[in-house]
Structures are given as C-alpha cells and as structure tokens.
PDB file of C-alpha atoms in Angstrom:
ATOM      1  CA  MET Z   1       5.161 -21.761   4.459  1.00  0.00           C
ATOM      2  CA  ILE Z   2       4.241 -18.122   4.209  1.00  0.00           C
ATOM      3  CA  PHE Z   3       5.819 -15.881   7.264  1.00  0.00           C
ATOM      4  CA  PHE Z   4       4.489 -12.557   7.861  1.00  0.00           C
ATOM      5  CA  GLN Z   5       4.566 -10.068  11.184  1.00  0.00           C
ATOM      6  CA  ARG Z   6       1.155 -10.186  12.661  1.00  0.00           C
ATOM      7  CA  ILE Z   7       0.019  -6.702  14.054  1.00  0.00           C
ATOM      8  CA  HIS Z   8      -1.702  -8.192  17.574  1.00  0.00           C
ATOM      9  CA  PHE Z   9      -3.312  -5.654  19.958  1.00  0.00           C
ATOM     10  CA  THR Z  10      -5.642  -6.694  22.802  1.00  0.00           C
ATOM     11  CA  VAL Z  11      -8.488  -4.000  23.992  1.00  0.00           C
ATOM     12  CA  ASP Z  12      -9.753  -3.442  27.189  1.00  0.00           C
ATOM     13  CA  HIS Z  13      -8.619  -6.866  27.807  1.00  0.00           C
ATOM     14  CA  LEU Z  14     -11.995  -8.042  26.479  1.00  0.00           C
ATOM     15  CA  ILE Z  15     -11.431  -7.848  22.442  1.00  0.00           C
ATOM     16  CA  SER Z  16      -8.490  -9.294  20.830  1.00  0.00           C
ATOM     17  CA  PHE Z  17      -7.920  -8.215  17.105  1.00  0.00           C
ATOM     18  CA  ARG Z  18      -5.368  -8.967  14.518  1.00  0.00           C
ATOM     19  CA  MET Z  19      -4.493  -6.558  11.570  1.00  0.00           C
ATOM     20  CA  GLU Z  20      -2.273  -8.235   9.116  1.00  0.00           C
ATOM     21  CA  ILE Z  21       0.182  -6.652   6.593  1.00  0.00           C
ATOM     22  CA  ARG Z  22       1.956  -8.511   4.057  1.00  0.00           C
ATOM     23  CA  PHE Z  23       4.467  -7.111   1.511  1.00  0.00           C
ATOM     24  CA  LEU Z  24       4.452  -9.016  -2.186  1.00  0.00           C
ATOM     25  CA  GLY Z  25       7.321  -6.901  -2.785  1.00  0.00           C
ATOM     26  CA  THR Z  26       9.166  -4.137  -1.299  1.00  0.00           C
ATOM     27  CA  GLY Z  27      11.553  -2.721  -4.478  1.00  0.00           C
ATOM     28  CA  GLY Z  28      11.067   0.479  -6.303  1.00  0.00           C
ATOM     29  CA  ALA Z  29      10.433   0.675 -10.146  1.00  0.00           C
ATOM     30  CA  PHE Z  30      13.982  -0.498 -10.774  1.00  0.00           C
ATOM     31  CA  GLN Z  31      14.697  -3.084  -8.457  1.00  0.00           C
ATOM     32  CA  VAL Z  32      12.972  -5.897 -10.488  1.00  0.00           C
ATOM     33  CA  GLU Z  33      14.330  -8.863  -8.241  1.00  0.00           C
ATOM     34  CA  LEU Z  34      12.568  -7.297  -5.062  1.00  0.00           C
ATOM     35  CA  GLY Z  35       9.272  -6.933  -6.816  1.00  0.00           C
ATOM     36  CA  ASN Z  36       7.183  -3.901  -6.716  1.00  0.00           C
ATOM     37  CA  SER Z  37       6.251  -2.707  -3.488  1.00  0.00           C
ATOM     38  CA  ALA Z  38       2.777  -3.500  -2.748  1.00  0.00           C
ATOM     39  CA  VAL Z  39       0.715  -4.929   0.296  1.00  0.00           C
ATOM     40  CA  LEU Z  40      -1.956  -7.374   1.189  1.00  0.00           C
ATOM     41  CA  ILE Z  41      -4.011  -5.679   4.538  1.00  0.00           C
ATOM     42  CA  LYS Z  42      -6.458  -7.936   6.094  1.00  0.00           C
ATOM     43  CA  LEU Z  43      -9.628  -5.739   7.312  1.00  0.00           C
ATOM     44  CA  ASP Z  44     -13.041  -6.650   8.618  1.00  0.00           C
ATOM     45  CA  GLN Z  45     -14.460  -5.807   4.963  1.00  0.00           C
ATOM     46  CA  GLY Z  46     -12.099  -8.095   3.208  1.00  0.00           C
ATOM     47  CA  ASN Z  47      -8.637  -8.419   2.139  1.00  0.00           C
ATOM     48  CA  LEU Z  48      -7.316  -5.161   0.525  1.00  0.00           C
ATOM     49  CA  LEU Z  49      -4.573  -5.220  -2.126  1.00  0.00           C
ATOM     50  CA  VAL Z  50      -2.580  -1.814  -2.200  1.00  0.00           C
ATOM     51  CA  ASP Z  51      -1.312  -1.430  -5.220  1.00  0.00           C
ATOM     52  CA  CYS Z  52      -0.660  -3.944  -8.097  1.00  0.00           C
ATOM     53  CA  GLY Z  53       2.592  -3.151 -10.329  1.00  0.00           C
ATOM     54  CA  HIS Z  54       4.215  -5.219 -12.968  1.00  0.00           C
ATOM     55  CA  SER Z  55       5.294  -7.995 -10.506  1.00  0.00           C
ATOM     56  CA  VAL Z  56       2.073  -8.172  -8.277  1.00  0.00           C
ATOM     57  CA  PHE Z  57      -0.359 -10.311 -10.407  1.00  0.00           C
ATOM     58  CA  PRO Z  58       2.628 -12.709 -11.051  1.00  0.00           C
ATOM     59  CA  THR Z  59       3.491 -12.869  -7.577  1.00  0.00           C
ATOM     60  CA  LEU Z  60      -0.079 -13.473  -6.346  1.00  0.00           C
ATOM     61  CA  VAL Z  61      -0.562 -16.169  -8.459  1.00  0.00           C
ATOM     62  CA  LYS Z  62       2.979 -17.940  -7.837  1.00  0.00           C
ATOM     63  CA  LYS Z  63       2.641 -17.593  -4.189  1.00  0.00           C
ATOM     64  CA  GLY Z  64      -1.166 -19.287  -4.551  1.00  0.00           C
ATOM     65  CA  ILE Z  65      -2.836 -16.058  -2.462  1.00  0.00           C
ATOM     66  CA  ILE Z  66      -4.492 -14.413  -5.430  1.00  0.00           C
ATOM     67  CA  ASP Z  67      -7.932 -15.846  -4.287  1.00  0.00           C
ATOM     68  CA  GLU Z  68      -7.462 -13.760  -1.150  1.00  0.00           C
ATOM     69  CA  VAL Z  69      -7.698 -10.650  -2.805  1.00  0.00           C
ATOM     70  CA  ASP Z  70     -11.275  -9.081  -2.618  1.00  0.00           C
ATOM     71  CA  ALA Z  71     -10.666  -5.207  -3.243  1.00  0.00           C
ATOM     72  CA  VAL Z  72      -7.726  -3.157  -4.842  1.00  0.00           C
ATOM     73  CA  LEU Z  73      -6.755   0.345  -3.686  1.00  0.00           C
ATOM     74  CA  LEU Z  74      -4.200   2.110  -5.669  1.00  0.00           C
ATOM     75  CA  THR Z  75      -1.764   5.105  -4.471  1.00  0.00           C
ATOM     76  CA  HIS Z  76      -0.948   6.690  -8.063  1.00  0.00           C
ATOM     77  CA  PHE Z  77      -0.760   5.608 -11.833  1.00  0.00           C
ATOM     78  CA  HIS Z  78       2.809   4.930 -12.069  1.00  0.00           C
ATOM     79  CA  ASP Z  79       3.311   1.443 -13.715  1.00  0.00           C
ATOM     80  CA  ASP Z  80       5.183   0.137 -10.839  1.00  0.00           C
ATOM     81  CA  HIS Z  81       1.999   0.499  -8.749  1.00  0.00           C
ATOM     82  CA  VAL Z  82      -0.658  -0.518 -11.456  1.00  0.00           C
ATOM     83  CA  GLY Z  83       1.092  -2.344 -14.130  1.00  0.00           C
ATOM     84  CA  SER Z  84      -0.625  -5.325 -13.758  1.00  0.00           C
ATOM     85  CA  LEU Z  85      -4.255  -4.431 -12.587  1.00  0.00           C
ATOM     86  CA  SER Z  86      -5.808  -5.214 -15.948  1.00  0.00           C
ATOM     87  CA  SER Z  87      -4.504  -8.926 -15.747  1.00  0.00           C
ATOM     88  CA  LEU Z  88      -5.631  -9.078 -12.132  1.00  0.00           C
ATOM     89  CA  ILE Z  89      -9.173  -8.163 -12.836  1.00  0.00           C
ATOM     90  CA  LEU Z  90      -9.522 -10.386 -16.092  1.00  0.00           C
ATOM     91  CA  TYR Z  91      -7.994 -13.494 -13.991  1.00  0.00           C
ATOM     92  CA  TYR Z  92     -10.681 -12.446 -11.009  1.00  0.00           C
ATOM     93  CA  GLN Z  93     -13.539 -12.775 -13.377  1.00  0.00           C
ATOM     94  CA  ILE Z  94     -12.629 -15.410 -15.821  1.00  0.00           C
ATOM     95  CA  VAL Z  95     -10.485 -18.129 -14.164  1.00  0.00           C
ATOM     96  CA  LEU Z  96     -11.479 -17.485 -10.467  1.00  0.00           C
ATOM     97  CA  LYS Z  97     -14.874 -16.840 -11.698  1.00  0.00           C
ATOM     98  CA  LYS Z  98     -15.543 -14.422  -8.945  1.00  0.00           C
ATOM     99  CA  GLY Z  99     -17.221 -11.758 -10.539  1.00  0.00           C
ATOM    100  CA  LYS Z 100     -16.160  -8.371 -10.753  1.00  0.00           C
ATOM    101  CA  LEU Z 101     -13.393  -7.280  -8.897  1.00  0.00           C
ATOM    102  CA  THR Z 102     -13.998  -4.332  -6.373  1.00  0.00           C
ATOM    103  CA  LEU Z 103     -11.899  -0.910  -7.170  1.00  0.00           C
ATOM    104  CA  LEU Z 104     -11.922   1.520  -4.406  1.00  0.00           C
ATOM    105  CA  SER Z 105     -11.366   5.259  -5.427  1.00  0.00           C
ATOM    106  CA  PRO Z 106     -10.636   8.068  -2.798  1.00  0.00           C
ATOM    107  CA  SER Z 107     -12.148  10.673  -5.569  1.00  0.00           C
ATOM    108  CA  GLN Z 108     -14.339  10.840  -8.208  1.00  0.00           C
ATOM    109  CA  GLU Z 109     -11.626  12.566 -10.231  1.00  0.00           C
ATOM    110  CA  PHE Z 110      -9.325   9.379  -9.542  1.00  0.00           C
ATOM    111  CA  GLU Z 111     -11.746   7.047 -10.314  1.00  0.00           C
ATOM    112  CA  ASP Z 112     -12.289   8.689 -13.726  1.00  0.00           C
ATOM    113  CA  GLU Z 113      -8.603   8.365 -14.295  1.00  0.00           C
ATOM    114  CA  LEU Z 114      -8.936   4.702 -13.180  1.00  0.00           C
ATOM    115  CA  ARG Z 115     -11.492   4.223 -15.720  1.00  0.00           C
ATOM    116  CA  ALA Z 116      -9.475   6.167 -18.605  1.00  0.00           C
ATOM    117  CA  PHE Z 117      -6.349   3.757 -17.810  1.00  0.00           C
ATOM    118  CA  LEU Z 118      -8.537   0.442 -17.548  1.00  0.00           C
ATOM    119  CA  ALA Z 119     -10.409   1.132 -20.874  1.00  0.00           C
ATOM    120  CA  HIS Z 120      -6.865   0.722 -22.902  1.00  0.00           C
ATOM    121  CA  SER Z 121      -6.467  -2.728 -21.976  1.00  0.00           C
ATOM    122  CA  LEU Z 122     -10.466  -3.576 -20.853  1.00  0.00           C
ATOM    123  CA  ILE Z 123     -12.332  -1.715 -23.041  1.00  0.00           C
ATOM    124  CA  ASN Z 124     -15.315  -1.121 -21.120  1.00  0.00           C
ATOM    125  CA  PRO Z 125     -13.807  -1.769 -17.870  1.00  0.00           C
ATOM    126  CA  GLU Z 126     -17.254  -1.459 -16.050  1.00  0.00           C
ATOM    127  CA  LEU Z 127     -18.074  -5.113 -17.521  1.00  0.00           C
ATOM    128  CA  ARG Z 128     -15.305  -6.216 -15.748  1.00  0.00           C
ATOM    129  CA  ALA Z 129     -14.507  -4.597 -12.499  1.00  0.00           C
ATOM    130  CA  ASN Z 130     -16.827  -2.728  -9.640  1.00  0.00           C
ATOM    131  CA  PHE Z 131     -15.803   0.894  -8.977  1.00  0.00           C
ATOM    132  CA  GLN Z 132     -16.514   2.044  -5.673  1.00  0.00           C
ATOM    133  CA  SER Z 133     -16.011   5.029  -3.622  1.00  0.00           C
ATOM    134  CA  LEU Z 134     -13.387   4.498  -0.696  1.00  0.00           C
ATOM    135  CA  ASP Z 135     -16.103   5.827   1.609  1.00  0.00           C
ATOM    136  CA  SER Z 136     -17.434   2.127   1.252  1.00  0.00           C
ATOM    137  CA  TRP Z 137     -14.897   0.855   3.324  1.00  0.00           C
ATOM    138  CA  SER Z 138     -15.129   2.653   6.653  1.00  0.00           C
ATOM    139  CA  SER Z 139     -11.839   1.712   8.377  1.00  0.00           C
ATOM    140  CA  ILE Z 140     -10.186   3.490   5.802  1.00  0.00           C
ATOM    141  CA  HIS Z 141      -8.886   7.114   5.402  1.00  0.00           C
ATOM    142  CA  ALA Z 142      -7.186   9.054   2.212  1.00  0.00           C
ATOM    143  CA  ILE Z 143      -4.604  11.258   2.788  1.00  0.00           C
ATOM    144  CA  ASP Z 144      -4.129  13.749  -0.563  1.00  0.00           C
ATOM    145  CA  THR Z 145      -0.732  14.090  -1.412  1.00  0.00           C
ATOM    146  CA  TYR Z 146      -1.323  15.529  -4.673  1.00  0.00           C
ATOM    147  CA  GLY Z 147       2.130  16.846  -6.309  1.00  0.00           C
ATOM    148  CA  LEU Z 148       4.102  15.495  -3.804  1.00  0.00           C
ATOM    149  CA  HIS Z 149       5.826  12.544  -5.760  1.00  0.00           C
ATOM    150  CA  VAL Z 150       5.559  13.942  -8.999  1.00  0.00           C
ATOM    151  CA  ALA Z 151       4.620  17.655  -9.966  1.00  0.00           C
ATOM    152  CA  GLY Z 152       0.974  17.772 -11.057  1.00  0.00           C
ATOM    153  CA  MET Z 153       0.443  14.093 -10.354  1.00  0.00           C
ATOM    154  CA  PRO Z 154      -2.599  12.857  -8.181  1.00  0.00           C
ATOM    155  CA  THR Z 155      -1.475  10.565  -5.568  1.00  0.00           C
ATOM    156  CA  TYR Z 156      -2.564   9.420  -2.104  1.00  0.00           C
ATOM    157  CA  ALA Z 157      -1.495   8.070   1.109  1.00  0.00           C
ATOM    158  CA  TYR Z 158      -3.892   5.970   3.523  1.00  0.00           C
ATOM    159  CA  THR Z 159      -4.498   4.842   7.128  1.00  0.00           C
ATOM    160  CA  PHE Z 160      -6.244   2.046   8.211  1.00  0.00           C
ATOM    161  CA  SER Z 161      -8.142   1.936  11.657  1.00  0.00           C
ATOM    162  CA  GLU Z 162      -9.870  -0.560  13.443  1.00  0.00           C
ATOM    163  CA  ARG Z 163     -10.646  -1.601  17.088  1.00  0.00           C
ATOM    164  CA  GLY Z 164      -7.487  -0.336  18.529  1.00  0.00           C
ATOM    165  CA  ALA Z 165      -5.057  -1.093  15.702  1.00  0.00           C
ATOM    166  CA  SER Z 166      -3.727   1.166  12.984  1.00  0.00           C
ATOM    167  CA  LEU Z 167      -1.786   1.401   9.831  1.00  0.00           C
ATOM    168  CA  ALA Z 168      -0.591   4.333   7.682  1.00  0.00           C
ATOM    169  CA  TYR Z 169       0.803   3.797   4.612  1.00  0.00           C
ATOM    170  CA  SER Z 170       2.703   6.528   2.241  1.00  0.00           C
ATOM    171  CA  GLY Z 171       2.577   5.611  -1.325  1.00  0.00           C
ATOM    172  CA  ASP Z 172       5.562   7.078  -3.116  1.00  0.00           C
ATOM    173  CA  LEU Z 173       6.462  10.879  -1.531  1.00  0.00           C
ATOM    174  CA  GLY Z 174       9.292  13.126  -2.203  1.00  0.00           C
ATOM    175  CA  ASN Z 175       8.498  15.382   1.093  1.00  0.00           C
ATOM    176  CA  PRO Z 176       7.478  13.246   4.163  1.00  0.00           C
ATOM    177  CA  ASP Z 177       6.163  16.628   6.063  1.00  0.00           C
ATOM    178  CA  PRO Z 178       2.606  17.118   4.883  1.00  0.00           C
ATOM    179  CA  PHE Z 179       1.920  13.407   5.166  1.00  0.00           C
ATOM    180  CA  PHE Z 180       3.359  13.257   8.960  1.00  0.00           C
ATOM    181  CA  SER Z 181       1.478  16.643   9.464  1.00  0.00           C
ATOM    182  CA  GLU Z 182      -1.815  14.986   8.788  1.00  0.00           C
ATOM    183  CA  LEU Z 183      -0.807  12.129  11.100  1.00  0.00           C
ATOM    184  CA  ASP Z 184      -0.369  14.714  13.871  1.00  0.00           C
ATOM    185  CA  ASN Z 185      -3.764  15.390  13.473  1.00  0.00           C
ATOM    186  CA  MET Z 186      -5.434  12.511  13.999  1.00  0.00           C
ATOM    187  CA  ASP Z 187      -6.121  10.005  16.421  1.00  0.00           C
ATOM    188  CA  LEU Z 188      -4.561   6.752  15.675  1.00  0.00           C
ATOM    189  CA  PRO Z 189      -4.032   4.378  18.160  1.00  0.00           C
ATOM    190  CA  ASN Z 190      -1.031   2.117  18.117  1.00  0.00           C
ATOM    191  CA  LEU Z 191       0.144   3.498  15.028  1.00  0.00           C
ATOM    192  CA  GLN Z 192       2.818   1.870  12.734  1.00  0.00           C
ATOM    193  CA  VAL Z 193       3.845   3.712   9.974  1.00  0.00           C
ATOM    194  CA  PHE Z 194       4.912   2.105   6.495  1.00  0.00           C
ATOM    195  CA  HIS Z 195       6.675   4.926   4.226  1.00  0.00           C
ATOM    196  CA  GLU Z 196       8.657   4.912   0.854  1.00  0.00           C
ATOM    197  CA  VAL Z 197      12.293   5.664   1.563  1.00  0.00           C
ATOM    198  CA  CYS Z 198      14.961   6.093  -1.001  1.00  0.00           C
ATOM    199  CA  PHE Z 199      19.185   5.920  -0.057  1.00  0.00           C
ATOM    200  CA  THR Z 200      20.222   8.180  -3.052  1.00  0.00           C
ATOM    201  CA  ASP Z 201      19.297  11.909  -2.656  1.00  0.00           C
ATOM    202  CA  ASN Z 202      18.958  12.678  -6.260  1.00  0.00           C
ATOM    203  CA  GLY Z 203      15.693  14.408  -6.539  1.00  0.00           C
ATOM    204  CA  SER Z 204      12.260  15.116  -4.836  1.00  0.00           C
ATOM    205  CA  ALA Z 205      10.194  12.114  -6.154  1.00  0.00           C
ATOM    206  CA  HIS Z 206      11.096  10.023  -3.222  1.00  0.00           C
ATOM    207  CA  THR Z 207      11.757  10.492   0.440  1.00  0.00           C
ATOM    208  CA  PHE Z 208      15.424  10.267   1.308  1.00  0.00           C
ATOM    209  CA  TYR Z 209      16.190   8.085   4.621  1.00  0.00           C
ATOM    210  CA  THR Z 210      17.750  11.018   6.565  1.00  0.00           C
ATOM    211  CA  GLU Z 211      14.691  13.113   5.983  1.00  0.00           C
ATOM    212  CA  LEU Z 212      12.432  10.083   7.258  1.00  0.00           C
ATOM    213  CA  GLU Z 213      14.600   9.557  10.257  1.00  0.00           C
ATOM    214  CA  ARG Z 214      13.309  12.918  11.816  1.00  0.00           C
ATOM    215  CA  TYR Z 215      10.378  11.048  12.599  1.00  0.00           C
ATOM    216  CA  LEU Z 216      11.557   8.038  14.507  1.00  0.00           C
ATOM    217  CA  ASP Z 217      11.044   9.560  17.725  1.00  0.00           C
ATOM    218  CA  ARG Z 218       7.455  10.086  17.447  1.00  0.00           C
ATOM    219  CA  TYR Z 219       6.327   7.225  15.067  1.00  0.00           C
ATOM    220  CA  THR Z 220       7.120   3.066  14.596  1.00  0.00           C
ATOM    221  CA  ILE Z 221       8.159   3.403  11.067  1.00  0.00           C
ATOM    222  CA  TYR Z 222       9.174   0.753   8.494  1.00  0.00           C
ATOM    223  CA  GLY Z 223      10.812   1.756   4.933  1.00  0.00           C
ATOM    224  CA  TYR Z 224      10.164   0.120   1.691  1.00  0.00           C
ATOM    225  CA  HIS Z 225      10.246   1.022  -2.286  1.00  0.00           C
ATOM    226  CA  CYS Z 226      14.161   0.424  -1.914  1.00  0.00           C
ATOM    227  CA  ASP Z 227      16.592  -2.084  -2.456  1.00  0.00           C
ATOM    228  CA  HIS Z 228      17.384  -2.886   1.554  1.00  0.00           C
ATOM    229  CA  HIS Z 229      20.620  -4.929   0.102  1.00  0.00           C
ATOM    230  CA  ALA Z 230      22.098  -1.239  -0.550  1.00  0.00           C
ATOM    231  CA  LYS Z 231      21.174   0.130   2.871  1.00  0.00           C
ATOM    232  CA  PRO Z 232      23.778   3.067   3.917  1.00  0.00           C
ATOM    233  CA  SER Z 233      25.794   1.715   6.981  1.00  0.00           C
ATOM    234  CA  ASP Z 234      24.186   4.738   9.195  1.00  0.00           C
ATOM    235  CA  LEU Z 235      20.730   3.635   8.590  1.00  0.00           C
ATOM    236  CA  ARG Z 236      18.485   3.906  11.749  1.00  0.00           C
ATOM    237  CA  LEU Z 237      15.119   3.328   9.913  1.00  0.00           C
ATOM    238  CA  PRO Z 238      13.827  -0.422  10.145  1.00  0.00           C
ATOM    239  CA  LEU Z 239      13.137  -1.826   6.844  1.00  0.00           C
ATOM    240  CA  ALA Z 240      10.005  -4.209   5.881  1.00  0.00           C
ATOM    241  CA  ALA Z 241      11.803  -6.373   3.927  1.00  0.00           C
ATOM    242  CA  GLU Z 242      14.169  -7.158   6.857  1.00  0.00           C
ATOM    243  CA  HIS Z 243      11.382  -7.227   9.901  1.00  0.00           C
ATOM    244  CA  GLY Z 244       8.847  -9.999   8.837  1.00  0.00           C
ATOM    245  CA  PHE Z 245       6.596  -8.398   6.635  1.00  0.00           C
ATOM    246  CA  LEU Z 246       7.312 -10.021   3.420  1.00  0.00           C
ATOM    247  CA  ILE Z 247       5.704 -12.618   1.849  1.00  0.00           C
ATOM    248  CA  LYS Z 248       8.503 -15.586   1.158  1.00  0.00           C
TER     249      LYS Z 248
END
C-alpha cells in the first residue's frame, strides 16, 4: 500500500479540493539509498512529475505508478534531476503505448537545451516527446533562479496553485532569499513550501539549514534533497521524508 500526505482544503465550505504531492525520493546526488529527489503532483490537468534523476524511472516501475505520469517538468539538467528521462520517454511510448510523453518547459531557451540533451540518446526527440510551453498548464508558475545553484546554470523553481491550495518547489538553490522574495510578492493561498536543504555548510550550491530556518516564522516549509538520517540535533525544519510525503 502506498502512503502519502494529502493537502486538503475546503473553499467557502462548498468546494472540496485535494492537491497531492508525493516524493519518489528525497536524497541528493550522492544519497543513492534515498533515491533522487523528485515529486509526483496531482493537478487538475493531470499528474505532473517534477524531475527525473537516475533513480526515478526505476522507482516508478517498481512502485507500479509509472502509468500515472502525464507530463514532466524539470528544475535543471544535473544528472540527479534528469538522468533517467530518456528511459521514461521510451517506456511511455514503446511499453505503455501511450504516445509521446509531454515535456513542459518554462522558456524557449530551456526547451532548446532539453531538446539538445535528449538528442544524445533519442536522436530525434521530437518523434518521442511532445514539447509544450509551461503556459499550457495554467496552475503552474515558474520562478527563474538562474545561477543560484551553480554559476551560469539555468535553474527554475515552481509554484502550483489551484482553487485555494498552493505549493512551492524550489529545485536546487544555494541562496534561498530570491526564491522567498518572489513568494512574498505572490498571492498564494494556503501555501506549503518544499525546499532543498543541506546539513554541511561547504559551499553555495545548496541551502544550509540555518539559512532556510530563518523563514519558518513566515512559511510552512519541508526540507528535501538531504539525508534525513544525518540531520543535526538542533534542526527545527520539518523534513519531507519524515512527514508522510514519501512513497513507500
């Protein structure tokens, strides 16, 4: 049986809406036993897979939920976020016989980079995937976080909002401040934030937990992209792996 936490809101006591977010893994690039961080989000337009690192395609198959994926959205092109995307695309078309998998892009430049990446393994990716602008999914908003993970690297965070429920997903960020500044300027009801976090202050590629905890008085935040078994004793930040969001 699969257990996951439901985010359930009632709007005006008349409309009941359930948005679901489930983590396939909550580890970083090197915590292979925890799986690469990726989520499956249930939205009105379908089930959206956010990121598809090395472990994600095998996890979808093993858990028997691969046919739930309707579209894929990426935060950036590091292997632990995109490493098994080609396998998922081929499986979707050849084994599941569901046609071309929809790939959403927040900008034309990002789509061009995605096509170039997939061309190495798929040769002609347009024959295998359906490339769409993120604008085609009305509930999703992209936050450009260019260079905030690795200098010169395109990265994006995303928000999801439908009928009184909102989520924000950071992707990998070294500096959380621009991300939260953007959230401050958005009207996102009942917002829950899922933000990557690290427990070793050894550089600027990931957000150190004390930097993220500065926002706990203003936002409901769950950390991911970390080894929750190695959490520091003074950690106040709730972790997604320990709060019912992880697919068992």
